[in-house]
DNA sequence: TAGATTGTTAATCGATTAACAATC
DNA sequence: TAGATTGTTAATCGATTAACAATC
C-alpha cells in the first residue's frame, strides 16, 4: 500500500473525531458524501482517504462507522489511550493541565505536570500529580508518558524538550514560538503558535475572501 | 500579479517573524539560502515566495531585511497593530488574556475580555477590561476590535462567534473543536484544535519517522 | 432488477524543485 | 572582471478532482 500521505493523515485523524461523535449519536452508517460535507471536502477525497486504509466499505452500501473507526485506530495508533504531561505551569500550562482533551473519551490523559519553580508546584491546585522539572526523565519513564505538552517560556523550550526525549516520549506538542529539534530521532513535533495564527488570520482577512480561510490541512 | 497562494501566505507570515527577530539582532541583510534554513525550505522556495510580493531584491545582492519586512507588512496587513478580544474566560481564556503575543512588538493587543458569568468577571484579576458577554457587539464596535479569540465551552462557540461578527470583527481564532461558520461573509476563521493536534501527533509518531513530522504549512 | 454507493484508474491542477539567465 | 545571488521560466512531482466500472 505504501505510506499514507500527510494530508490524508490529517483528514483521517479529524475523521476519527467525527465518526466518534456520530457513533455517540447512535448513527451506524455513513456515506462518503455525508462525511465530505463535514470536512468541507468532496466525496471523492473521502473515498480515496479511506481507501488508503485498505478496502473498508462494500460497493453499494454506506460505510459502517465501526469498521472505519477500527481501521483508523489500528493504523494511526489510536487503540490505546495516550499518557501526556505538561511541562511549564504558567497560566497556559496550568490551563492545559485541566483541559478536557477529547471530551469524555479520555483518549488523552494528563498524568503529570512539571515546573522548575518549586513554589509554584505548591501553589497550584490540581488533581494531576506535579513534579519539579529536574525529575522529568525519571517520571516520564516511570509513568510511560507518550506525549509532552511544552508550555515553558520560549528560552527554556529546547531544554524542556530534551529532558522529555531523555525520558522517552514519542511526541512533543510545542506551545512556544521556537522551532524544537528533538534530541533523539523518532520523536515527532507539532507546534501551536498562537501568535503565528493571529498573523495568518490577519493576512487572510487582508488578502482573501472568507470562505477560503480554513482549508483542511491546518496545518 | 494575481492572488498569493495559501502556502505562500503561511510562509511569508512566518518569515516576517524571523525577519523581525533578525533585525532586533542588528542584522540588515540576508540571503534566500539563509532564510531557507530557518524555515526548513529550499532557497528556491524563499525566492519564489518573496517574488510574489513584487520585485524585492536586487540580483547579486542579499535581500535588505527592512525592504522585505515593509513589503510583507504592506501586502499582508501588518502595518497597524491589531486589537483583539478574548471571549470565554475559563482557564484557557484567562491565560490568553495575559498571553505575550509576539513578545515586545505589541503587534496584537488584547483590549477586552468577555464572559457570560458575571461572578467570574469580578473574580479575575487582569489589566484587561472585562465585560459581560451580551455587550460583545457594542464593545467590539466601540473599541474597533479586529480579531476575536473564542475560548468558550464548545456548545457556546457558534453563538459567541455570531456576536463578534455582529460587532464587526475581521477574524476569529477558534480554540474549540467546533467548526465555526462566520455569520457575515468577509470574516476569516482559523482553528487551534489542541486535541486534534494530539491526535495528529499520535498518528505521525505511529506512521512516520521524526524528520517528516512538521512540514511548514501547519496548517 | 434497478438504485445507490464504493473501489480504483485516469485527467487535472497546483505547488515545489530545478535550472539558468540577468545583474549587481 | 569574477563571484555571488536574485529574478523568472521550465520540469517535476504529488495531491485533488473527475469518471466510471464493480457490486451490493
Coordinates of C-alpha atoms (C1' of nucleotides) in Angstrom, one line a residue:
Chain A
X1 CA 0.0 0.0 0.0
X2 CA 2.9 2.4 0.6
X3 CA 2.9 5.2 3.1
X4 CA -0.1 7.4 3.7
X5 CA 0.4 11.0 2.6
X6 CA 0.5 13.7 5.2
X7 CA -2.7 15.5 4.1
X8 CA -4.5 12.2 4.3
X9 CA -3.3 11.6 7.8
X10 CA -4.6 15.0 8.8
X11 CA -8.0 14.3 7.4
X12 CA -8.3 10.8 8.7
X13 CA -7.4 11.9 12.3
X14 CA -10.1 14.5 12.1
X15 CA -12.5 12.0 10.5
X16 CA -11.9 9.8 13.5
X17 CA -13.3 12.5 15.8
X18 CA -16.3 13.0 13.6
X19 CA -17.1 9.3 13.5
X20 CA -16.7 9.1 17.2
X21 CA -19.3 11.8 17.7
X22 CA -21.6 10.1 15.2
X23 CA -21.5 6.8 17.0
X24 CA -22.3 8.6 20.2
X25 CA -25.4 9.9 18.5
X26 CA -26.4 6.4 17.6
X27 CA -25.5 6.6 13.9
X28 CA -24.0 3.4 12.5
X29 CA -23.7 4.0 8.8
X30 CA -22.5 7.0 6.7
X31 CA -21.7 7.7 3.1
X32 CA -18.6 9.4 1.7
X33 CA -20.8 12.3 0.6
X34 CA -22.0 12.9 4.1
X35 CA -18.6 12.8 5.5
X36 CA -17.4 15.1 2.8
X37 CA -19.8 17.7 4.0
X38 CA -18.4 17.6 7.5
X39 CA -14.8 18.0 6.4
X40 CA -15.6 20.5 3.7
X41 CA -14.2 18.0 1.2
X42 CA -15.5 16.2 -1.8
X43 CA -16.8 12.7 -1.6
X44 CA -14.0 11.6 -3.9
X45 CA -11.4 12.7 -1.4
X46 CA -13.1 10.9 1.4
X47 CA -13.3 7.7 -0.5
X48 CA -9.7 7.9 -1.5
X49 CA -8.6 8.7 2.0
X50 CA -10.5 5.7 3.4
X51 CA -9.1 3.6 0.6
X52 CA -5.6 4.2 2.0
X53 CA -6.6 2.2 5.0
X54 CA -7.2 -0.8 2.8
X55 CA -10.7 -1.9 1.5
X56 CA -13.0 -0.6 4.1
X57 CA -16.5 -0.5 2.6
X58 CA -18.6 -2.6 0.3
X59 CA -19.7 -1.2 -3.0
X60 CA -23.3 -0.1 -3.0
X61 CA -23.5 0.2 0.8
X62 CA -22.6 3.1 3.0
X63 CA -19.6 2.8 5.2
X64 CA -20.0 1.0 8.6
X65 CA -18.8 3.5 11.1
X66 CA -17.5 1.0 13.5
X67 CA -15.4 -0.7 10.7
X68 CA -13.8 2.6 9.7
X69 CA -13.1 3.6 13.2
X70 CA -11.3 0.4 13.9
X71 CA -9.2 0.7 10.8
X72 CA -8.2 4.2 11.7
X73 CA -7.4 3.4 15.3
X74 CA -5.4 0.4 14.2
X75 CA -3.3 2.2 11.6
X76 CA -3.0 5.6 13.2
X77 CA -2.3 4.3 16.7
X78 CA -5.5 5.2 18.5
X79 CA -6.2 1.9 20.1
X80 CA -4.7 2.7 23.5
X81 CA -5.2 5.9 25.5
X82 CA -2.2 8.2 25.4
X83 CA -0.5 9.4 28.5
X84 CA 0.5 13.1 28.5
X85 CA 2.5 15.5 30.6
X86 CA 2.5 19.3 30.7
X87 CA 5.9 21.0 31.1
X88 CA 5.8 24.6 32.4
X89 CA 2.9 25.5 34.6
X90 CA 2.4 29.2 34.0
X91 CA -1.0 30.4 33.0
X92 CA -1.2 28.4 29.8
X93 CA 0.4 25.3 31.2
X94 CA -2.0 25.3 34.2
X95 CA -4.9 25.6 31.9
X96 CA -3.7 22.7 29.8
X97 CA -3.4 20.6 33.0
X98 CA -7.1 20.6 33.4
X99 CA -8.1 20.8 29.7
X100 CA -10.8 18.3 28.6
X101 CA -8.9 16.7 25.8
X102 CA -11.4 15.0 23.5
X103 CA -14.3 15.2 26.0
X104 CA -15.4 12.0 27.7
X105 CA -13.5 9.6 25.6
X106 CA -10.4 10.0 27.6
X107 CA -8.1 9.2 24.8
X108 CA -5.5 11.6 26.1
X109 CA -4.9 11.7 29.8
X110 CA -2.7 14.2 31.5
X111 CA -0.8 12.3 34.2
X112 CA 1.9 14.7 35.3
X113 CA 2.9 18.3 35.4
X114 CA 6.4 19.8 35.7
X115 CA 7.9 23.2 36.6
X116 CA 11.3 24.5 37.6
X117 CA 9.7 26.7 40.2
X118 CA 9.0 24.6 43.3
X119 CA 6.9 27.3 45.0
X120 CA 4.6 27.2 42.0
X121 CA 4.2 23.5 42.4
X122 CA 2.9 24.0 45.9
X123 CA 0.5 26.8 44.9
X124 CA -1.3 25.1 42.1
X125 CA -4.4 23.1 42.9
X126 CA -4.8 20.2 40.6
X127 CA -5.8 16.6 40.5
X128 CA -2.8 15.9 38.4
X129 CA 0.4 14.9 40.2
X130 CA 3.1 17.7 40.0
X131 CA 6.9 17.4 40.0
X132 CA 10.0 19.6 39.8
X133 CA 11.4 19.9 36.3
X134 CA 14.7 18.0 37.0
X135 CA 12.7 14.8 37.5
X136 CA 11.2 14.9 34.0
X137 CA 13.3 12.0 32.6
X138 CA 12.7 9.8 35.6
X139 CA 9.0 10.4 35.8
X140 CA 8.3 10.2 32.1
X141 CA 10.0 6.9 32.0
X142 CA 8.3 5.5 35.1
X143 CA 4.8 6.7 34.1
X144 CA 5.3 5.7 30.5
X145 CA 4.3 9.0 29.2
X146 CA 3.8 9.2 25.4
X147 CA 3.4 12.9 24.7
X148 CA 4.6 16.1 26.3
X149 CA 3.0 19.5 26.0
X150 CA 5.7 22.1 26.2
X151 CA 4.4 25.4 27.7
X152 CA 7.5 26.9 29.2
X153 CA 9.0 30.3 28.4
X154 CA 10.5 30.2 25.0
X155 CA 14.1 30.3 26.0
X156 CA 13.7 27.1 28.1
X157 CA 11.7 25.3 25.4
X158 CA 14.6 23.3 23.8
X159 CA 15.9 22.2 27.2
X160 CA 12.5 21.0 28.3
X161 CA 12.1 19.1 25.1
X162 CA 15.5 17.5 25.6
X163 CA 14.5 16.2 29.0
X164 CA 11.3 14.8 27.7
X165 CA 13.2 13.0 24.9
X166 CA 15.6 11.5 27.5
X167 CA 12.6 10.1 29.3
X168 CA 11.4 8.5 26.1
X169 CA 8.4 10.4 24.9
X170 CA 7.1 9.7 21.4
X171 CA 5.9 13.2 20.6
X172 CA 6.1 16.9 21.6
X173 CA 3.4 19.4 21.3
X174 CA 5.1 22.8 21.3
X175 CA 3.2 25.9 22.5
X176 CA 6.3 28.2 22.2
X177 CA 7.2 30.1 19.1
X178 CA 10.6 28.3 19.0
X179 CA 11.5 25.6 16.5
X180 CA 12.1 22.5 18.6
X181 CA 14.6 19.9 17.4
X182 CA 14.0 16.5 19.0
X183 CA 17.1 15.2 20.7
X184 CA 16.7 11.6 19.7
X185 CA 15.2 10.8 16.3
X186 CA 11.9 9.0 16.3
X187 CA 10.3 11.8 18.3
X188 CA 7.7 13.9 16.4
X189 CA 7.0 17.6 16.9
X190 CA 3.9 19.6 16.3
X191 CA 3.7 23.3 17.1
X192 CA 0.8 25.5 18.2
X193 CA 1.9 29.0 17.5
X194 CA -0.9 31.3 18.7
X195 CA 0.8 34.5 17.6
X196 CA 1.5 32.9 14.3
X197 CA -2.1 32.0 13.8
X198 CA -3.1 35.6 14.6
X199 CA -0.6 36.7 11.9
X200 CA -2.0 34.3 9.4
X201 CA -5.6 35.4 10.3
X202 CA -4.6 39.0 9.7
X203 CA -3.0 38.1 6.3
X204 CA -6.0 36.1 5.3
X205 CA -8.6 38.7 6.2
X206 CA -6.4 41.2 4.3
X207 CA -6.0 39.2 1.1
X208 CA -8.8 36.7 1.0
X209 CA -12.5 36.3 0.9
X210 CA -13.8 34.5 4.0
X211 CA -14.7 31.0 2.6
X212 CA -11.1 30.3 1.7
X213 CA -9.8 31.0 5.1
X214 CA -9.6 27.5 6.5
X215 CA -8.7 24.8 4.1
X216 CA -8.4 21.4 5.8
X217 CA -4.8 20.7 6.3
X218 CA -4.1 23.3 9.0
X219 CA -1.5 23.0 9.2
Chain B
X1 CA 0.5 39.6 -10.2
X2 CA -2.6 37.6 -9.2
X3 CA -3.5 36.2 -5.8
X4 CA -0.8 34.9 -3.4
X5 CA -1.3 31.1 -2.9
X6 CA -2.2 30.0 0.6
X7 CA 1.1 28.1 1.4
X8 CA 3.0 31.2 0.4
X9 CA 0.9 33.3 2.8
X10 CA 1.7 30.9 5.6
X11 CA 5.4 31.0 4.9
X12 CA 5.6 34.8 4.4
X13 CA 3.8 35.4 7.7
X14 CA 6.3 33.2 9.5
X15 CA 9.1 34.8 7.5
X16 CA 8.0 38.2 8.9
X17 CA 8.5 36.9 12.4
X18 CA 12.0 35.7 11.6
X19 CA 13.0 38.9 9.9
X20 CA 11.8 40.9 12.9
X21 CA 14.0 38.8 15.2
X22 CA 17.0 39.3 12.9
X23 CA 16.5 43.0 12.8
X24 CA 16.5 43.0 16.6
X25 CA 19.8 41.2 16.5
X26 CA 21.2 44.0 14.3
X27 CA 21.3 42.0 11.1
X28 CA 20.3 44.0 8.0
X29 CA 20.9 41.7 5.0
X30 CA 20.0 38.1 4.4
X31 CA 20.1 35.6 1.5
X32 CA 17.4 33.3 0.4
X33 CA 19.6 30.4 1.3
X34 CA 19.9 31.6 4.9
X35 CA 16.2 32.2 5.2
X36 CA 15.6 28.7 3.7
X37 CA 17.5 27.2 6.6
X38 CA 15.3 28.8 9.1
X39 CA 12.1 27.7 7.5
X40 CA 13.3 24.3 6.6
X41 CA 12.7 25.2 3.0
X42 CA 14.9 25.5 -0.2
X43 CA 16.3 28.8 -1.3
X44 CA 14.2 28.4 -4.4
X45 CA 11.0 28.5 -2.5
X46 CA 12.0 31.5 -0.5
X47 CA 12.9 33.4 -3.6
X48 CA 9.7 32.5 -5.3
X49 CA 7.7 33.4 -2.2
X50 CA 9.3 36.8 -2.0
X51 CA 8.9 37.2 -5.7
X52 CA 5.1 37.1 -5.1
X53 CA 5.5 40.4 -3.3
X54 CA 6.8 42.0 -6.4
X55 CA 10.5 42.6 -7.2
X56 CA 12.1 42.9 -3.8
X57 CA 15.8 42.3 -4.0
X58 CA 18.5 43.1 -6.5
X59 CA 20.3 40.4 -8.4
X60 CA 23.7 39.7 -6.9
X61 CA 23.0 41.3 -3.5
X62 CA 21.4 39.7 -0.5
X63 CA 17.9 40.9 0.4
X64 CA 17.6 44.0 2.5
X65 CA 15.6 42.9 5.6
X66 CA 13.9 46.2 6.0
X67 CA 12.7 46.2 2.4
X68 CA 11.2 42.7 2.7
X69 CA 9.6 43.5 6.0
X70 CA 7.9 46.6 4.6
X71 CA 6.7 44.7 1.6
X72 CA 5.2 41.9 3.7
X73 CA 3.6 44.3 6.2
X74 CA 2.1 46.3 3.4
X75 CA 0.6 43.4 1.5
X76 CA -0.3 41.1 4.4
X77 CA -1.8 43.9 6.5
X78 CA 0.8 44.1 9.3
X79 CA 1.3 47.8 9.2
X80 CA -1.0 48.6 12.1
X81 CA -1.2 46.8 15.5
X82 CA -4.3 44.6 15.7
X83 CA -6.8 44.9 18.5
X84 CA -8.0 41.6 20.0
X85 CA -10.6 40.3 22.5
X86 CA -10.9 37.0 24.3
X87 CA -14.4 35.5 24.6
X88 CA -14.8 33.0 27.4
X89 CA -12.7 33.4 30.5
X90 CA -12.3 29.9 31.8
X91 CA -8.7 28.6 32.4
X92 CA -7.7 28.8 28.8
X93 CA -9.4 32.1 28.2
X94 CA -7.8 33.8 31.3
X95 CA -4.4 32.5 30.2
X96 CA -4.9 34.1 26.7
X97 CA -5.9 37.4 28.3
X98 CA -2.3 37.8 29.6
X99 CA -0.5 35.9 26.8
X100 CA 2.5 37.8 25.4
X101 CA 1.5 37.7 21.8
X102 CA 4.6 38.3 19.7
X103 CA 6.8 39.4 22.6
X104 CA 7.6 43.1 22.8
X105 CA 6.4 44.1 19.4
X106 CA 2.9 44.6 20.5
X107 CA 1.5 43.8 17.1
X108 CA -1.5 42.1 18.8
X109 CA -3.1 43.8 21.8
X110 CA -5.8 42.2 23.9
X111 CA -8.1 45.1 24.7
X112 CA -11.2 43.3 26.1
X113 CA -12.4 40.0 27.7
X114 CA -15.9 38.7 27.8
X115 CA -17.8 36.0 29.8
X116 CA -21.4 35.2 30.4
X117 CA -20.7 34.6 34.1
X118 CA -20.7 37.9 35.8
X119 CA -19.2 36.5 39.1
X120 CA -16.3 35.3 37.1
X121 CA -15.7 38.8 35.7
X122 CA -15.4 40.0 39.3
X123 CA -13.0 37.3 40.4
X124 CA -10.4 37.6 37.6
X125 CA -7.5 39.9 38.2
X126 CA -6.3 41.3 34.9
X127 CA -5.1 44.6 33.4
X128 CA -7.5 44.0 30.5
X129 CA -11.0 45.5 30.7
X130 CA -13.7 42.8 31.2
X131 CA -17.3 42.8 30.1
X132 CA -20.4 40.6 30.3
X133 CA -21.0 38.6 27.1
X134 CA -24.2 40.3 26.0
X135 CA -22.2 43.5 25.4
X136 CA -19.9 41.9 22.8
X137 CA -21.3 43.6 19.7
X138 CA -21.4 47.0 21.4
X139 CA -17.8 46.9 22.8
X140 CA -16.3 45.2 19.7
X141 CA -17.7 48.1 17.7
X142 CA -16.7 50.8 20.1
X143 CA -13.1 49.6 20.6
X144 CA -12.7 48.7 16.9
X145 CA -11.6 45.2 17.7
X146 CA -10.2 43.3 14.7
X147 CA -9.8 39.8 16.0
X148 CA -11.6 37.6 18.5
X149 CA -10.2 34.6 20.3
X150 CA -13.0 32.2 21.0
X151 CA -12.3 30.1 24.2
X152 CA -15.9 29.4 25.4
X153 CA -17.3 25.9 26.0
X154 CA -17.8 24.2 22.6
X155 CA -21.6 24.4 22.7
X156 CA -21.5 28.2 23.0
X157 CA -18.9 28.7 20.3
X158 CA -21.1 29.5 17.4
X159 CA -23.1 32.0 19.3
X160 CA -20.0 33.7 20.6
X161 CA -18.7 33.9 17.1
X162 CA -22.0 35.3 15.9
X163 CA -21.9 38.1 18.4
X164 CA -18.4 39.0 17.4
X165 CA -19.3 39.1 13.8
X166 CA -22.2 41.5 14.7
X167 CA -19.7 43.8 16.2
X168 CA -17.7 43.7 13.0
X169 CA -14.5 41.7 13.7
X170 CA -12.4 40.7 10.8
X171 CA -11.2 37.3 12.0
X172 CA -11.9 34.6 14.5
X173 CA -9.4 32.4 16.2
X174 CA -11.3 29.4 17.4
X175 CA -10.0 27.3 20.3
X176 CA -12.9 24.9 20.4
X177 CA -13.2 21.7 18.4
X178 CA -16.3 23.0 16.6
X179 CA -16.4 24.2 13.0
X180 CA -17.3 27.8 13.2
X181 CA -19.3 29.4 10.4
X182 CA -18.9 33.2 10.3
X183 CA -22.3 35.0 10.3
X184 CA -21.3 37.6 7.8
X185 CA -19.0 36.9 5.0
X186 CA -15.6 38.6 4.9
X187 CA -14.8 37.2 8.4
X188 CA -12.0 34.6 8.3
X189 CA -11.6 31.7 10.7
X190 CA -8.6 29.8 12.0
X191 CA -8.9 27.0 14.5
X192 CA -6.5 25.7 17.1
X193 CA -7.7 22.2 18.0
X194 CA -5.4 21.0 20.7
X195 CA -6.9 17.6 20.9
X196 CA -6.7 17.4 17.2
X197 CA -3.0 18.1 17.3
X198 CA -2.5 15.4 19.9
X199 CA -4.3 13.0 17.5
X200 CA -2.1 14.0 14.6
X201 CA 1.0 13.7 16.8
X202 CA 0.0 10.2 17.7
X203 CA -0.7 9.3 14.1
X204 CA 2.7 10.7 13.0
X205 CA 4.7 9.0 15.7
X206 CA 2.9 5.8 14.7
X207 CA 3.4 6.0 11.0
X208 CA 6.3 8.4 10.3
X209 CA 10.0 8.9 11.0
X210 CA 10.6 12.1 13.0
X211 CA 12.0 14.5 10.5
X212 CA 8.8 14.4 8.4
X213 CA 6.7 15.4 11.4
X214 CA 6.4 19.1 10.8
X215 CA 6.3 20.3 7.3
X216 CA 5.8 24.0 7.0
X217 CA 2.2 24.7 6.3
X218 CA 0.8 23.8 9.7
X219 CA -1.7 24.1 8.9
Chain C
dT1 C1' -33.5 -6.0 -11.3
dA2 C1' -32.6 -1.0 -10.5
dG3 C1' -30.6 2.3 -7.5
dA4 C1' -27.1 3.6 -4.7
dT5 C1' -22.6 3.9 -3.4
dT6 C1' -18.0 2.2 -3.1
dG7 C1' -13.3 1.0 -5.4
dT8 C1' -9.9 2.4 -8.5
dT9 C1' -7.9 4.2 -12.5
dA10 C1' -7.2 8.4 -15.4
dA11 C1' -7.1 13.6 -16.0
dT12 C1' -6.3 17.9 -14.0
dC13 C1' -4.5 21.1 -11.3
dG14 C1' -1.2 23.5 -8.4
dA15 C1' 2.9 23.7 -5.8
dT16 C1' 7.7 22.6 -5.4
dT17 C1' 12.0 22.0 -7.3
dA18 C1' 15.4 22.6 -10.6
dA19 C1' 17.9 25.4 -13.8
dC20 C1' 20.0 29.3 -15.6
dA21 C1' 19.9 33.8 -17.4
dA22 C1' 20.2 38.5 -15.6
dT23 C1' 22.8 41.8 -13.0
dC24 C1' 24.8 44.0 -9.1
Chain D
dT1 C1' 36.1 41.4 -14.3
dA2 C1' 34.7 37.4 -11.4
dG3 C1' 31.7 35.9 -7.8
dA4 C1' 27.5 35.9 -5.7
dT5 C1' 22.9 36.0 -5.6
dT6 C1' 18.4 37.2 -7.2
dG7 C1' 14.5 37.0 -10.9
dT8 C1' 12.0 34.0 -13.7
dT9 C1' 11.0 30.4 -16.7
dA10 C1' 10.7 25.3 -17.3
dA11 C1' 10.4 20.4 -15.5
dT12 C1' 8.9 17.6 -11.8
dC13 C1' 6.2 15.9 -8.5
dG14 C1' 2.2 15.0 -5.8
dA15 C1' -2.4 15.7 -4.5
dT16 C1' -7.1 16.6 -5.8
dT17 C1' -10.8 16.0 -8.8
dA18 C1' -13.3 13.6 -12.2
dA19 C1' -15.1 9.5 -14.2
dC20 C1' -16.9 5.1 -14.3
dA21 C1' -16.7 0.3 -13.7
dA22 C1' -17.7 -3.0 -10.0
dT23 C1' -21.0 -4.8 -6.9
dC24 C1' -24.1 -5.0 -3.1

